[in-house]
Short mmCIF file of C-alpha atoms and ligand atoms in Angstrom, two decimals:
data_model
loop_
_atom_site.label_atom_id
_atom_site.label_comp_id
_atom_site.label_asym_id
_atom_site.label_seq_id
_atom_site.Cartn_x
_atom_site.Cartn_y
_atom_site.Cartn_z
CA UNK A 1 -47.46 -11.85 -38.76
CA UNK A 2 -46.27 -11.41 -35.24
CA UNK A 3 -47.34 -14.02 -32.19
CA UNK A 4 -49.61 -12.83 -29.88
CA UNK A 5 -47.99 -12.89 -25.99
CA UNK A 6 -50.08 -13.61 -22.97
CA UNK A 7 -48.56 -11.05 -20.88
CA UNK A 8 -50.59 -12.14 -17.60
CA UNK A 9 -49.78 -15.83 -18.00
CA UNK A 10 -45.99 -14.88 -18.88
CA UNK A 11 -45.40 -13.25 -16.43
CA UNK A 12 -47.00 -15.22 -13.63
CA UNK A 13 -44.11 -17.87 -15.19
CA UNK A 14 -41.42 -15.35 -14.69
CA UNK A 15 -42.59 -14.15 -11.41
CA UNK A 16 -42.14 -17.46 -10.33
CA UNK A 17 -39.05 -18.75 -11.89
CA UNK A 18 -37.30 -15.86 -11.13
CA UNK A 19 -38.74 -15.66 -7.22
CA UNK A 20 -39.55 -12.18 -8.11
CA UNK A 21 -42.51 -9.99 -5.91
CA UNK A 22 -44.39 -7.64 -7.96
CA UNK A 23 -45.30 -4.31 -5.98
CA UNK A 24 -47.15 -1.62 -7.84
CA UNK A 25 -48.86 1.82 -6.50
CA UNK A 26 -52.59 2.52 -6.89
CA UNK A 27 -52.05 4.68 -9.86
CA UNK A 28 -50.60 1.67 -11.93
CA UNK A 29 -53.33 0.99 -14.84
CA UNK A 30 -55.62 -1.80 -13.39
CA UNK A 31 -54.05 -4.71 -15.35
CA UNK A 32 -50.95 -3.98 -14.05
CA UNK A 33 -52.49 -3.62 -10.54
CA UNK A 34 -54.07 -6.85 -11.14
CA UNK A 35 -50.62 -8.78 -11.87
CA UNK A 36 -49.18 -7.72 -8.69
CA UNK A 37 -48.60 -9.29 -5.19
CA UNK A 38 -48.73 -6.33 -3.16
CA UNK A 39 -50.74 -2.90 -4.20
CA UNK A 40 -50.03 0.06 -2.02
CA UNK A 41 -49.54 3.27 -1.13
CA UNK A 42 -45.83 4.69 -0.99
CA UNK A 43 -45.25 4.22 2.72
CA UNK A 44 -46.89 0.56 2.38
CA UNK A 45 -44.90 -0.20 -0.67
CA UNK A 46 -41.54 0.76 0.99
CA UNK A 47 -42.49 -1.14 3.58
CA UNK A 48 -43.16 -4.26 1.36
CA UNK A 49 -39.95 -3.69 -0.46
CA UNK A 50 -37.94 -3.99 3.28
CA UNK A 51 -39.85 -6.75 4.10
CA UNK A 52 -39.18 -8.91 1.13
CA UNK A 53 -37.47 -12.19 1.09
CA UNK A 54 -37.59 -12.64 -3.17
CA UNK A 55 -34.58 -12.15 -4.84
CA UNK A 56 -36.39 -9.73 -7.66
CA UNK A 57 -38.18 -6.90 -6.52
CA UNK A 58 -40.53 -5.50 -10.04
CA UNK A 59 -41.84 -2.03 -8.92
CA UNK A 60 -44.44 -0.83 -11.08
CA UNK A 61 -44.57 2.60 -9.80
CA UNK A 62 -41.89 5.68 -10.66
CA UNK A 63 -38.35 6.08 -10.16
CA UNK A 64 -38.46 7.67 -6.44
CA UNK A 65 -40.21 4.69 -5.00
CA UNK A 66 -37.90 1.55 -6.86
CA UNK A 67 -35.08 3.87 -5.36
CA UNK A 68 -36.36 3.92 -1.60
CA UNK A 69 -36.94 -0.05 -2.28
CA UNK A 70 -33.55 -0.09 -3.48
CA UNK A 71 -32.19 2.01 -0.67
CA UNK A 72 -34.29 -0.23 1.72
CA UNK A 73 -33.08 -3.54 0.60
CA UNK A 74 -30.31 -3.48 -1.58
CA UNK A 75 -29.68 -7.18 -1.29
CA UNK A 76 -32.47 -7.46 -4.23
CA UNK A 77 -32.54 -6.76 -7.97
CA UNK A 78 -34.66 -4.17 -8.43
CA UNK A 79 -36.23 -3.67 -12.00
CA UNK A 80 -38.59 -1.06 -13.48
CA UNK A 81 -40.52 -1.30 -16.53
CA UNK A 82 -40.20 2.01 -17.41
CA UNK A 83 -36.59 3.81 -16.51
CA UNK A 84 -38.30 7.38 -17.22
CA UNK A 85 -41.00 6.93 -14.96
CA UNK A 86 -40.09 10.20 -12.85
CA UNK A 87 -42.49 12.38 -10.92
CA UNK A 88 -42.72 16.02 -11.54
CA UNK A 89 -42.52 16.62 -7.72
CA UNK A 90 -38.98 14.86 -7.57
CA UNK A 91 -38.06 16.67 -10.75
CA UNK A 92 -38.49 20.13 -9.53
CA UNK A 93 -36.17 19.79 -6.65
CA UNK A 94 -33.12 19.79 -8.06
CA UNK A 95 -30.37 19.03 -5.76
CA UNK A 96 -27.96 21.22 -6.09
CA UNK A 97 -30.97 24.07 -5.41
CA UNK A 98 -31.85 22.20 -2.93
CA UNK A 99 -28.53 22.43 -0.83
CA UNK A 100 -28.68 26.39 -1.47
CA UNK A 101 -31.98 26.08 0.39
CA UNK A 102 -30.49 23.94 3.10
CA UNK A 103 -27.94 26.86 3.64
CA UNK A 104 -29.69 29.53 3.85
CA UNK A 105 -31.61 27.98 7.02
CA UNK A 106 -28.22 26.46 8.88
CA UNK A 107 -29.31 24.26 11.84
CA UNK A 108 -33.27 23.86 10.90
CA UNK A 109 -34.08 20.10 10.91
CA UNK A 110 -35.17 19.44 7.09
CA UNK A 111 -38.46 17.13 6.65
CA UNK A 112 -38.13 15.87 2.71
CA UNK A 113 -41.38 13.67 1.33
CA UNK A 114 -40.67 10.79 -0.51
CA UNK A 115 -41.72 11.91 -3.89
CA UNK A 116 -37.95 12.78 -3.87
CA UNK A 117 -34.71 11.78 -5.69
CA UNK A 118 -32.15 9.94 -3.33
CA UNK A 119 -28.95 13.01 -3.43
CA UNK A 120 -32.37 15.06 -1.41
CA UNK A 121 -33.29 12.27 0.75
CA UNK A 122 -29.34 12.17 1.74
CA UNK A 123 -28.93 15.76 2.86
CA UNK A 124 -33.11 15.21 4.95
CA UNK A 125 -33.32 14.36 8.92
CA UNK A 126 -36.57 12.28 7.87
CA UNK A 127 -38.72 11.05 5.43
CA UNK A 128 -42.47 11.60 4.76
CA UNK A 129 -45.10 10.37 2.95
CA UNK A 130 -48.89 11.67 2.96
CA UNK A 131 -49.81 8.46 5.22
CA UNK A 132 -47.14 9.43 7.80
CA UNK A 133 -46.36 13.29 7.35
CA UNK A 134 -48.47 14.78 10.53
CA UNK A 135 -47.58 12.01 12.78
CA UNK A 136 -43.88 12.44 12.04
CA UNK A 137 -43.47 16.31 11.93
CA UNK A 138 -45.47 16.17 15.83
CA UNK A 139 -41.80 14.28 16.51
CA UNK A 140 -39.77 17.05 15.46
CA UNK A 141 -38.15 18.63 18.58
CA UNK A 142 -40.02 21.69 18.97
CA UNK A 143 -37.19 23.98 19.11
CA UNK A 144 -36.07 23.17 15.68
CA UNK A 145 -37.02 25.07 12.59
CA UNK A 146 -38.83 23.05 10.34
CA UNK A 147 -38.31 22.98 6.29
CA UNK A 148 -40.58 20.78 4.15
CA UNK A 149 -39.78 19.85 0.62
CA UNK A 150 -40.78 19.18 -1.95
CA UNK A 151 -44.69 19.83 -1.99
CA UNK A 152 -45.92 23.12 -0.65
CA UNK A 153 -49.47 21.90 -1.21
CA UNK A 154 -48.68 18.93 1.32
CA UNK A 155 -46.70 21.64 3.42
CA UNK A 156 -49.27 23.10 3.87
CA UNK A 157 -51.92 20.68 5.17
CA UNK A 158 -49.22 19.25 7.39
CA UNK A 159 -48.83 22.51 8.69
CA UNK A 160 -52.50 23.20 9.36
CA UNK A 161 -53.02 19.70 10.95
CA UNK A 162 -50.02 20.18 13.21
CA UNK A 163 -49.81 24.02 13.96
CA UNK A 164 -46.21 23.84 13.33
CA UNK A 165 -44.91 26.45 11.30
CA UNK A 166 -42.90 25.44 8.24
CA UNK A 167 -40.59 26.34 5.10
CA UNK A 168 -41.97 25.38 2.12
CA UNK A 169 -40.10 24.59 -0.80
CA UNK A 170 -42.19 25.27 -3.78
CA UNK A 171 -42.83 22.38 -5.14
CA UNK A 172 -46.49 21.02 -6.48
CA UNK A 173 -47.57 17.90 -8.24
CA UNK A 174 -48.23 18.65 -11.95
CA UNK A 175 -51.49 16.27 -11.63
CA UNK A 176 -52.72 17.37 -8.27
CA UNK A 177 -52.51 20.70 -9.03
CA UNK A 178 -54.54 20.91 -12.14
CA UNK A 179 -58.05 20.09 -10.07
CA UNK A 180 -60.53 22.55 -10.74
CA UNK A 181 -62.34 23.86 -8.00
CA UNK A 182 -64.76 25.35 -10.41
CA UNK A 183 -65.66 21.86 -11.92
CA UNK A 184 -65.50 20.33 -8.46
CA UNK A 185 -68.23 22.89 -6.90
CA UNK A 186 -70.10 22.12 -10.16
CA UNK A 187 -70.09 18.34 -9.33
CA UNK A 188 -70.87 19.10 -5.74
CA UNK A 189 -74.22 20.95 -7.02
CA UNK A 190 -74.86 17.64 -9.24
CA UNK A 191 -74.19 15.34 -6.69
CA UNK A 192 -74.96 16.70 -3.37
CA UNK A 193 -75.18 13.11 -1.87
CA UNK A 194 -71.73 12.31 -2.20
CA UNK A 195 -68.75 12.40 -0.40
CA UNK A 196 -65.49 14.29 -1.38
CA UNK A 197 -62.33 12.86 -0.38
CA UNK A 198 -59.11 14.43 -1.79
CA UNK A 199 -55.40 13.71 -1.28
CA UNK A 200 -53.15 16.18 0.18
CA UNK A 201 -50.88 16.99 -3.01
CA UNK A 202 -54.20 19.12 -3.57
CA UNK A 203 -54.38 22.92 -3.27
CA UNK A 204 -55.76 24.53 -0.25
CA UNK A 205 -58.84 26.07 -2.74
CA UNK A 206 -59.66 22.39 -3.43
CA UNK A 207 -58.87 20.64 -0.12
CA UNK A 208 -61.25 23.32 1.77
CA UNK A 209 -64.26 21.43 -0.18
CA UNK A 210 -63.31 17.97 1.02
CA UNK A 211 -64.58 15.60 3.25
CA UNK A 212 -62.11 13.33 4.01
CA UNK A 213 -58.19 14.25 3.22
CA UNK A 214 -55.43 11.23 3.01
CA UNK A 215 -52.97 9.08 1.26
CA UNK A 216 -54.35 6.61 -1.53
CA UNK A 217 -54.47 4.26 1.08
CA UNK A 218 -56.62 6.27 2.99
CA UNK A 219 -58.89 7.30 0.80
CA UNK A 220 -59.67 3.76 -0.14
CA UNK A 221 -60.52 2.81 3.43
CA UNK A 222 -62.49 5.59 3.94
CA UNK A 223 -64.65 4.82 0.89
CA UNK A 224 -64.85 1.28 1.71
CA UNK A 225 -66.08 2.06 5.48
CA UNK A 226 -68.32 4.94 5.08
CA UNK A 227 -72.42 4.05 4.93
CA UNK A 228 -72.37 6.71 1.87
CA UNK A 229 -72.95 5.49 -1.34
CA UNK A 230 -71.55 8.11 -3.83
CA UNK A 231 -68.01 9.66 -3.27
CA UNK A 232 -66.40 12.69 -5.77
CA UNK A 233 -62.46 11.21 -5.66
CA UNK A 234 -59.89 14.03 -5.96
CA UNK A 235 -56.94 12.11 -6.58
CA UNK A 236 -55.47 10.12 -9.90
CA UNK A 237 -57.95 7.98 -11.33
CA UNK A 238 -55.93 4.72 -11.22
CA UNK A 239 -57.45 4.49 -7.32
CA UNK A 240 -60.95 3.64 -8.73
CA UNK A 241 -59.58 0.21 -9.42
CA UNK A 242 -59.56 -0.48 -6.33
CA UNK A 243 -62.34 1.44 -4.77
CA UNK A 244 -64.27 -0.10 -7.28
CA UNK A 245 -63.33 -3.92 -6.64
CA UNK A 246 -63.97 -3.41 -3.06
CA UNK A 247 -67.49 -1.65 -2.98
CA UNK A 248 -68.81 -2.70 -6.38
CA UNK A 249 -72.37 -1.06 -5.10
CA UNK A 250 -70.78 2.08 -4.64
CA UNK A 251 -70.80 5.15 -6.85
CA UNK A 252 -67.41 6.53 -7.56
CA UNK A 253 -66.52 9.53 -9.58
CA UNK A 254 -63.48 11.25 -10.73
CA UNK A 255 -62.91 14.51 -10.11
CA UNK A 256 -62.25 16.91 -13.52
CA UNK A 257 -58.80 18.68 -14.35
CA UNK A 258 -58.74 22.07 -15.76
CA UNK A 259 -57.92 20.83 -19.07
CA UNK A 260 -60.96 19.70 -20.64
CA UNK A 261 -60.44 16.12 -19.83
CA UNK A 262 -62.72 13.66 -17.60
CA UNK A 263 -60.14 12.19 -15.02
CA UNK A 264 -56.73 12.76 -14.15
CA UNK A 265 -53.60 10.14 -14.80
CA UNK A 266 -50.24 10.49 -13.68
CA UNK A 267 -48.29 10.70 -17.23
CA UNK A 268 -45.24 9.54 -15.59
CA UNK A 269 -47.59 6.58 -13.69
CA UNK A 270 -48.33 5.34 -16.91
CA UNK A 271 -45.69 4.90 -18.86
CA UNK A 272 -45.57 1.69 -17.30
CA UNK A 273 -47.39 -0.85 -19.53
CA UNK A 274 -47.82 -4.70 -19.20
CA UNK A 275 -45.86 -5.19 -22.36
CA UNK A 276 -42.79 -3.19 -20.30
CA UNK A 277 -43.79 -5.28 -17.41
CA UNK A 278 -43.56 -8.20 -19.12
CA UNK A 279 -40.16 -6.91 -21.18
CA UNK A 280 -38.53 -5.88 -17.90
CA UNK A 281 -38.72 -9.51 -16.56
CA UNK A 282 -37.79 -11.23 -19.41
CA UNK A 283 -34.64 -8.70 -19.98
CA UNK A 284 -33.90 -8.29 -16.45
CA UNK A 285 -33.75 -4.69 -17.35
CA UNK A 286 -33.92 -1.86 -16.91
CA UNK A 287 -32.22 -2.23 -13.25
CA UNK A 288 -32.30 0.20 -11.07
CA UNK A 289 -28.55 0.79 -9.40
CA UNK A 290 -26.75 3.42 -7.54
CA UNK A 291 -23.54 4.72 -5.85
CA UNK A 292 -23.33 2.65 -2.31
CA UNK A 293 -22.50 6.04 -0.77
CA UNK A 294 -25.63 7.59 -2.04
CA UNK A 295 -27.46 4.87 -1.10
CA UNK A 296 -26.50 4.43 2.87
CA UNK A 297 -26.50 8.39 2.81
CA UNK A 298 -30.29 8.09 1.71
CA UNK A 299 -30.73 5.09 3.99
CA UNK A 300 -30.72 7.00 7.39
CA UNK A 301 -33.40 9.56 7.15
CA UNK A 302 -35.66 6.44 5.43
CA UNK A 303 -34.82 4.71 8.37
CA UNK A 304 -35.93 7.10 10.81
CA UNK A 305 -38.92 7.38 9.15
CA UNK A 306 -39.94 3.87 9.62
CA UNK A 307 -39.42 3.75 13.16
CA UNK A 308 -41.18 7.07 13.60
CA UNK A 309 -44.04 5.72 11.94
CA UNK A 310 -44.58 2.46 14.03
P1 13P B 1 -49.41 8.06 -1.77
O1 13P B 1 -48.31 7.99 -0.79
O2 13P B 1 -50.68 8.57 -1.19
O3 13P B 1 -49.59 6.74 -2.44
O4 13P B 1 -49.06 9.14 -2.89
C1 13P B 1 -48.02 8.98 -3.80
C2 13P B 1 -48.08 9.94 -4.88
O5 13P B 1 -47.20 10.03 -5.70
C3 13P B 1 -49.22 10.83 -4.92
O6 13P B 1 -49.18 11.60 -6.05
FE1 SF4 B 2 -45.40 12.47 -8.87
FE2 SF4 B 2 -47.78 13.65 -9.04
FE3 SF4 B 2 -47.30 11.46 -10.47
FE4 SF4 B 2 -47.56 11.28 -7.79
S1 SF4 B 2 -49.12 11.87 -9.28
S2 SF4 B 2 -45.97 10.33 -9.05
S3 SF4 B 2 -46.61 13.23 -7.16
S4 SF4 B 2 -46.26 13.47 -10.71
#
């Protein structure tokens, strides 16, 4: 018969013998949010992973967002629990396709969102995230074409927010794009006394029934501020955590996919697990490394984005 582990108490010992910070995104599963120093959104976790003075930096989050905190400080170790933790977004932007892309619009300034693999960041003028996006593409000279990758969805909001016309690369989340706007005008009816806030990976049919659009960050503020009581949230479940620990009172309800479930997760999000946690410490693997050159190429239009977001 095998030995139990006590994952939380093991690795609050190898957090601290190793001077490791543990950063993990709002979609994390809550006892994984739980273990961690630092909870976030992307733009807050990057800037957490810049910031940091421990030697080990654990992201529980996917594979785009240990790379940016790899790109950021490469002076750490940075480990993931889970390797094939991707994100469909970053998946279906291929890089190769998207230097074609880059080609066919010589001289536009190119505006890539995080939620993108480093060989994309590298050929980008800047970086966005949904916390950051409007406020950086209002920098944008205004005699430069504008192309936006990966998410059109995002694009598009970005676009309507700024009234700066863009190209979109066709990207969409494969989570954020299964909300029903059926089911969520059916919860509307049920609930009319409740707030709708929805994140911008949304589409336009779903974001036009929403009162309050933003990062996970932002959504959770909003909740936490507003004298409302009852909130629809159109966004991956794992937020609820954290809405719910900070308004306990409050009424919080998923929004519905189109496939028959009851909430939406981010299959990639979870494939992180406190036994990988805990496995990834103890191992010291996996690590996530790359080429230098990649790496500083990637580092400039991160960069930029930081200072354009102070
Ligand atoms: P945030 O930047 O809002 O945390 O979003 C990250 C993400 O992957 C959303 O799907
Ligand atoms: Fe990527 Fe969507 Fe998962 Fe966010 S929710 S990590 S955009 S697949």
């Amino acid at each position: 018969m095998g030995t139990e582990v006590d994952y939380a108490r093991e690795i609050q010992e190898l957090k601290r013998s190793m001077n490791a910070v543990i950063l993990a995104h709002y979609y994390q599963e809550s006892e994984v949010q739980d273990l961690a120093d630092f909870v976030g959104d992307s733009l807050a976790l990057a800037q957490a992973a810049a910031a940091t003075k421990a030697d080990v930096i654990v992201f529980c989050g996917v594979h785009f967002m240990a790379e940016t905190a790899k790109i950021l400080n490469p002076a750490r170790q940075v480990l993931l629990p889970d390797l094939k933790a991707g994100c469909s977004l970053s998946d279906r932007c291929p890089p190769g396709a998207f230097k074609a892309f880059k080609e066919k619009h010589p001289g536009a300034f190119v505006v890539s969102y995080v939620n993108s693999s480093a060989a994309v960041k590298a050929m980008s003028d800047v970086i966005v995230t949904s916390s950051n996006a409007v406020k950086i593409v209002n920098q944008v000279p205004k005699d430069r074409q504008v192309l936006f990758a990966p998410d059109q969805h995002l694009g598009r909001y970005v676009m309507k927010q700024t009234g700066r016309d863009m190209v979109l690369w066709p990207g969409s989340c494969i989570v954020h794009e299964i909300f029903s706007e059926k089911r969520l005008v059916q919860l509307k009816v049920e609930h009319p006394e409740a707030e709708v806030v929805a994140h911008p990976e949304c589409e336009a049919a779903v974001l036009r029934h929403a009162d309050f659009i933003g990062s996970t960050k932002a959504l959770l503020d909003y909740v936490l501020k507003s004298p409302k009581e009852k909130f629809i949230v159109v966004t991956e479940a794992g937020i609820l955590h954290q809405m719910k620990k900070g308004a306990p009172d409050k009424t919080f309800i998923p929004a519905p996919p189109d496939n028959g479930c009851a909430c939406n997760e981010c299959p990639y999000m979870r494939l992180n697990t406190l036994e990988k946690l805990w496995r990834c410490m103890k191992d010291r693997t996996p690590e996530l490394v790359m080429p230098e050159e990649l790496r500083e190429a990637a580092r400039a239009p991160l960069q930029r984005m930081l200072e354009w977001s102070a």
